[in-house]
Structures are given as C-alpha cells and as structure tokens.
Amino acid sequence: MIGLIQGAIHTDFLLPLTAQTREDFEFVDIPQGAEWLSVGWGAREFYTTVGTYADLSAGAIWRAISGDSGVMRFEPVGQFTPPMTISLKAAEYDMLRATILADTLSEQPIARGLLAPSDSYFAAEGRFSIINTCNQWISRTLRRAGLPFGGWTPTTLAVRVSLALH
C-alpha cells in the first residue's frame, strides 16, 4: 500500500519505507525513525524558491505556467496515516519505485531544507507546465507502474476523482 497526500494544488506519493525502498533511495538521507518517504515532482523554480504561497513571485508563476525544468522533492516522514491509499501488488510497487528512480536524473541534491528541514531536491526528467503538472506526473507514474489511472489529472481534484474511479 502507498499513500497520497495533497495540498491545495499539489499531490505527493507516500512510499512505505521498506528495506528495499530505503536501499533504492539511500541518496535521500533517510533517518532510522522515518516510516514513509514523501515523493513529489514539480517546477524547479516554484519548488526551490517558494516556501509558502505568500512567497510566490510573478516569475515563478510564469515559469510554472509556460514551462520549467522538472525537479523531484523527497521528504522522510515519521509515523503517519495517509489520507488516501492505493493497494499495490509487489511487482507494481517495484515498478513504481523504478519509475520514480528513472525520473530522478541525479543523486546529487540541488537543494535541501527548503519547505521542511529534511527535504531534498534533485534534477528530474521532464518539463513542468500548466498542462504537465505535478498531479499529471502522479497519474503518469501510476500508469507506468501498471496501474489504471486517469489519462489527464492536472488538479488535485482530478487525482481524487481518478482514485475513486480506479
């Protein structure tokens, strides 16, 4: 089982920190007490310059709308009950991890501790835009792992609807 966690405009995966997940993502510096690994994909400028919505600049908004380099954000999380879950077979979870790793272009962080003290940011595959959002990455990643999921889920609501339908 994996989790999904959402804010107003963004969805992250919550991966259970099994021994294999810890090994696959050892470059993230996961502390012993962590039980989950939050994983998200987004626009580089937005992710690396916006601590809160009050920090939004016109430049970050424009880059997110028109196109920006992708970035992966990882954050170890302690004990937590995910608000939304998806049951996966072992092979599907293996493929999900492999897909996320394939989208992470480097094991060298470009930043750390921006939105939370223990988060890390890494260059990622793809370009973020208003058409290719973080929520769309969630559905694309699930489909690449062999799960049925919506074809276009640009918003958090679209992710929730697709989760309910599949």
mmCIF file of C-alpha atoms in Angstrom:
data_model
loop_
_atom_site.group_PDB
_atom_site.id
_atom_site.type_symbol
_atom_site.label_atom_id
_atom_site.label_comp_id
_atom_site.label_asym_id
_atom_site.label_seq_id
_atom_site.Cartn_x
_atom_site.Cartn_y
_atom_site.Cartn_z
ATOM 1 C CA MET A 1 0.000 0.000 0.000
ATOM 2 C CA ILE A 2 1.175 3.500 -0.865
ATOM 3 C CA GLY A 3 -0.313 6.796 0.215
ATOM 4 C CA LEU A 4 -1.179 10.039 -1.476
ATOM 5 C CA ILE A 5 -1.131 13.357 0.310
ATOM 6 C CA GLN A 6 -2.460 16.587 -1.119
ATOM 7 C CA GLY A 7 -2.274 20.288 -0.507
ATOM 8 C CA ALA A 8 -4.402 22.864 -2.278
ATOM 9 C CA ILE A 9 -2.691 22.402 -5.652
ATOM 10 C CA HIS A 10 -0.173 19.550 -5.261
ATOM 11 C CA THR A 11 -0.137 15.772 -4.744
ATOM 12 C CA ASP A 12 2.747 13.677 -3.380
ATOM 13 C CA PHE A 13 3.258 9.940 -3.129
ATOM 14 C CA LEU A 14 3.925 8.434 0.286
ATOM 15 C CA LEU A 15 6.096 5.349 -0.133
ATOM 16 C CA PRO A 16 6.355 2.942 2.796
ATOM 17 C CA LEU A 17 9.975 2.727 3.859
ATOM 18 C CA THR A 18 10.584 -0.968 3.359
ATOM 19 C CA ALA A 19 14.172 -2.208 3.361
ATOM 20 C CA GLN A 20 14.177 -2.135 -0.453
ATOM 21 C CA THR A 21 12.770 1.405 -0.581
ATOM 22 C CA ARG A 22 15.443 2.588 1.863
ATOM 23 C CA GLU A 23 18.112 0.973 -0.302
ATOM 24 C CA ASP A 24 16.725 2.397 -3.555
ATOM 25 C CA PHE A 25 16.561 5.925 -2.143
ATOM 26 C CA GLU A 26 19.639 5.873 0.099
ATOM 27 C CA PHE A 27 20.848 9.101 -1.561
ATOM 28 C CA VAL A 28 17.995 10.943 0.200
ATOM 29 C CA ASP A 29 19.482 10.547 3.733
ATOM 30 C CA ILE A 30 16.525 8.810 5.375
ATOM 31 C CA PRO A 31 16.699 8.741 9.198
ATOM 32 C CA GLN A 32 16.016 5.495 11.064
ATOM 33 C CA GLY A 33 12.710 6.686 12.583
ATOM 34 C CA ALA A 34 11.108 7.548 9.253
ATOM 35 C CA GLU A 35 8.236 5.314 8.130
ATOM 36 C CA TRP A 36 7.337 6.966 4.826
ATOM 37 C CA LEU A 37 9.085 8.771 2.011
ATOM 38 C CA SER A 38 7.107 11.637 0.525
ATOM 39 C CA VAL A 39 7.885 11.998 -3.191
ATOM 40 C CA GLY A 40 6.740 14.802 -5.440
ATOM 41 C CA TRP A 41 7.614 16.238 -8.829
ATOM 42 C CA GLY A 42 7.232 19.859 -9.816
ATOM 43 C CA ALA A 43 8.528 23.049 -11.379
ATOM 44 C CA ARG A 44 12.099 23.752 -10.343
ATOM 45 C CA GLU A 45 11.745 27.497 -9.741
ATOM 46 C CA PHE A 46 8.470 27.095 -7.868
ATOM 47 C CA TYR A 47 9.762 24.274 -5.675
ATOM 48 C CA THR A 48 13.096 25.886 -4.908
ATOM 49 C CA THR A 49 12.001 29.493 -4.292
ATOM 50 C CA VAL A 50 8.522 29.295 -2.755
ATOM 51 C CA GLY A 51 8.325 28.434 0.942
ATOM 52 C CA THR A 52 4.665 29.471 1.222
ATOM 53 C CA TYR A 53 2.077 30.853 -1.169
ATOM 54 C CA ALA A 54 2.994 34.315 0.155
ATOM 55 C CA ASP A 55 6.429 33.831 -1.460
ATOM 56 C CA LEU A 56 5.016 33.416 -4.967
ATOM 57 C CA SER A 57 6.650 35.693 -7.484
ATOM 58 C CA ALA A 58 5.354 36.555 -10.938
ATOM 59 C CA GLY A 59 8.430 34.841 -12.380
ATOM 60 C CA ALA A 60 7.808 31.553 -10.564
ATOM 61 C CA ILE A 61 4.156 31.589 -11.613
ATOM 62 C CA TRP A 62 5.033 32.365 -15.231
ATOM 63 C CA ARG A 63 7.674 29.610 -15.370
ATOM 64 C CA ALA A 64 5.204 27.110 -13.878
ATOM 65 C CA ILE A 65 2.573 28.045 -16.463
ATOM 66 C CA SER A 66 4.808 28.288 -19.518
ATOM 67 C CA GLY A 67 7.372 25.594 -18.739
ATOM 68 C CA ASP A 68 10.156 24.902 -16.281
ATOM 69 C CA SER A 69 12.641 22.133 -15.598
ATOM 70 C CA GLY A 70 11.326 19.265 -13.530
ATOM 71 C CA VAL A 71 12.561 18.634 -10.011
ATOM 72 C CA MET A 72 11.939 15.782 -7.571
ATOM 73 C CA ARG A 73 11.310 16.527 -3.906
ATOM 74 C CA PHE A 74 11.843 13.838 -1.277
ATOM 75 C CA GLU A 75 10.977 14.167 2.391
ATOM 76 C CA PRO A 76 11.233 11.426 5.034
ATOM 77 C CA VAL A 77 8.093 11.295 7.182
ATOM 78 C CA GLY A 78 7.592 9.663 10.576
ATOM 79 C CA GLN A 79 4.517 7.864 11.796
ATOM 80 C CA PHE A 80 1.574 8.995 9.696
ATOM 81 C CA THR A 81 -1.732 7.671 8.396
ATOM 82 C CA PRO A 82 -2.117 8.618 4.722
ATOM 83 C CA PRO A 83 -5.475 10.224 3.928
ATOM 84 C CA MET A 84 -5.651 8.347 0.607
ATOM 85 C CA THR A 85 -4.165 4.948 -0.174
ATOM 86 C CA ILE A 86 -3.671 2.674 -3.163
ATOM 87 C CA SER A 87 -3.145 -1.067 -2.798
ATOM 88 C CA LEU A 88 -0.358 -2.406 -4.986
ATOM 89 C CA LYS A 89 0.935 -5.851 -5.797
ATOM 90 C CA ALA A 90 4.641 -6.350 -5.074
ATOM 91 C CA ALA A 91 5.542 -6.121 -8.787
ATOM 92 C CA GLU A 92 3.568 -2.871 -9.141
ATOM 93 C CA TYR A 93 5.360 -1.354 -6.150
ATOM 94 C CA ASP A 94 8.715 -2.444 -7.590
ATOM 95 C CA MET A 95 7.810 -0.769 -10.894
ATOM 96 C CA LEU A 96 6.606 2.394 -9.118
ATOM 97 C CA ARG A 97 9.941 2.729 -7.298
ATOM 98 C CA ALA A 98 11.837 2.050 -10.532
ATOM 99 C CA THR A 99 9.778 4.674 -12.368
ATOM 100 C CA ILE A 100 10.443 7.310 -9.700
ATOM 101 C CA LEU A 101 14.142 6.473 -9.735
ATOM 102 C CA ALA A 102 14.197 6.735 -13.550
ATOM 103 C CA ASP A 103 12.638 10.203 -13.306
ATOM 104 C CA THR A 104 15.323 11.304 -10.823
ATOM 105 C CA LEU A 105 18.220 12.407 -13.020
ATOM 106 C CA SER A 106 20.872 12.812 -10.348
ATOM 107 C CA GLU A 107 21.657 11.566 -6.874
ATOM 108 C CA GLN A 108 23.302 14.917 -6.097
ATOM 109 C CA PRO A 109 20.798 17.308 -4.498
ATOM 110 C CA ILE A 110 20.315 20.753 -5.975
ATOM 111 C CA ALA A 111 18.889 21.971 -2.640
ATOM 112 C CA ARG A 112 17.956 20.772 0.842
ATOM 113 C CA GLY A 113 15.731 22.038 3.644
ATOM 114 C CA LEU A 114 13.565 24.447 1.657
ATOM 115 C CA LEU A 115 9.978 23.514 2.625
ATOM 116 C CA ALA A 116 10.893 21.252 5.543
ATOM 117 C CA PRO A 117 14.143 20.715 7.440
ATOM 118 C CA SER A 118 14.657 17.233 5.984
ATOM 119 C CA ASP A 119 13.536 17.650 2.368
ATOM 120 C CA SER A 120 15.865 17.243 -0.622
ATOM 121 C CA TYR A 121 15.531 18.335 -4.247
ATOM 122 C CA PHE A 122 17.009 16.617 -7.294
ATOM 123 C CA ALA A 123 17.009 17.340 -11.022
ATOM 124 C CA ALA A 124 14.213 15.386 -12.680
ATOM 125 C CA GLU A 125 13.052 14.174 -16.045
ATOM 126 C CA GLY A 126 10.512 16.255 -17.928
ATOM 127 C CA ARG A 127 9.253 19.811 -18.057
ATOM 128 C CA PHE A 128 6.560 21.178 -15.802
ATOM 129 C CA SER A 129 3.826 23.359 -17.326
ATOM 130 C CA ILE A 130 0.186 24.193 -16.821
ATOM 131 C CA ILE A 131 -0.610 21.156 -18.987
ATOM 132 C CA ASN A 132 2.001 18.851 -17.430
ATOM 133 C CA THR A 133 1.546 19.420 -13.694
ATOM 134 C CA CYS A 134 2.682 17.590 -10.576
ATOM 135 C CA ASN A 135 -0.737 15.933 -10.432
ATOM 136 C CA GLN A 136 -0.357 14.763 -14.028
ATOM 137 C CA TRP A 137 3.022 13.276 -13.063
ATOM 138 C CA ILE A 138 1.251 11.277 -10.321
ATOM 139 C CA SER A 139 -1.162 9.684 -12.807
ATOM 140 C CA ARG A 140 1.529 9.116 -15.441
ATOM 141 C CA THR A 141 3.784 7.460 -12.865
ATOM 142 C CA LEU A 142 0.991 5.177 -11.658
ATOM 143 C CA ARG A 143 0.160 4.163 -15.238
ATOM 144 C CA ARG A 144 3.862 3.473 -15.949
ATOM 145 C CA ALA A 145 3.817 1.185 -12.898
ATOM 146 C CA GLY A 146 0.957 -0.781 -14.481
ATOM 147 C CA LEU A 147 -1.983 0.686 -12.593
ATOM 148 C CA PRO A 148 -5.122 2.046 -14.196
ATOM 149 C CA PHE A 149 -5.415 5.763 -13.559
ATOM 150 C CA GLY A 150 -6.801 8.858 -15.284
ATOM 151 C CA GLY A 151 -5.253 9.972 -18.543
ATOM 152 C CA TRP A 152 -5.134 13.645 -17.614
ATOM 153 C CA THR A 153 -5.246 14.745 -13.986
ATOM 154 C CA PRO A 154 -3.930 18.331 -13.862
ATOM 155 C CA THR A 155 -5.520 19.159 -10.477
ATOM 156 C CA THR A 156 -5.766 17.598 -7.037
ATOM 157 C CA LEU A 157 -9.500 17.122 -7.627
ATOM 158 C CA ALA A 158 -8.796 15.198 -10.840
ATOM 159 C CA VAL A 159 -6.420 12.894 -8.898
ATOM 160 C CA ARG A 160 -9.111 12.254 -6.249
ATOM 161 C CA VAL A 161 -11.758 11.533 -8.897
ATOM 162 C CA SER A 162 -9.422 9.152 -10.730
ATOM 163 C CA LEU A 163 -8.561 7.400 -7.476
ATOM 164 C CA ALA A 164 -12.281 6.906 -6.765
ATOM 165 C CA LEU A 165 -12.908 5.569 -10.292
ATOM 166 C CA HIS A 166 -9.965 3.161 -10.318
#
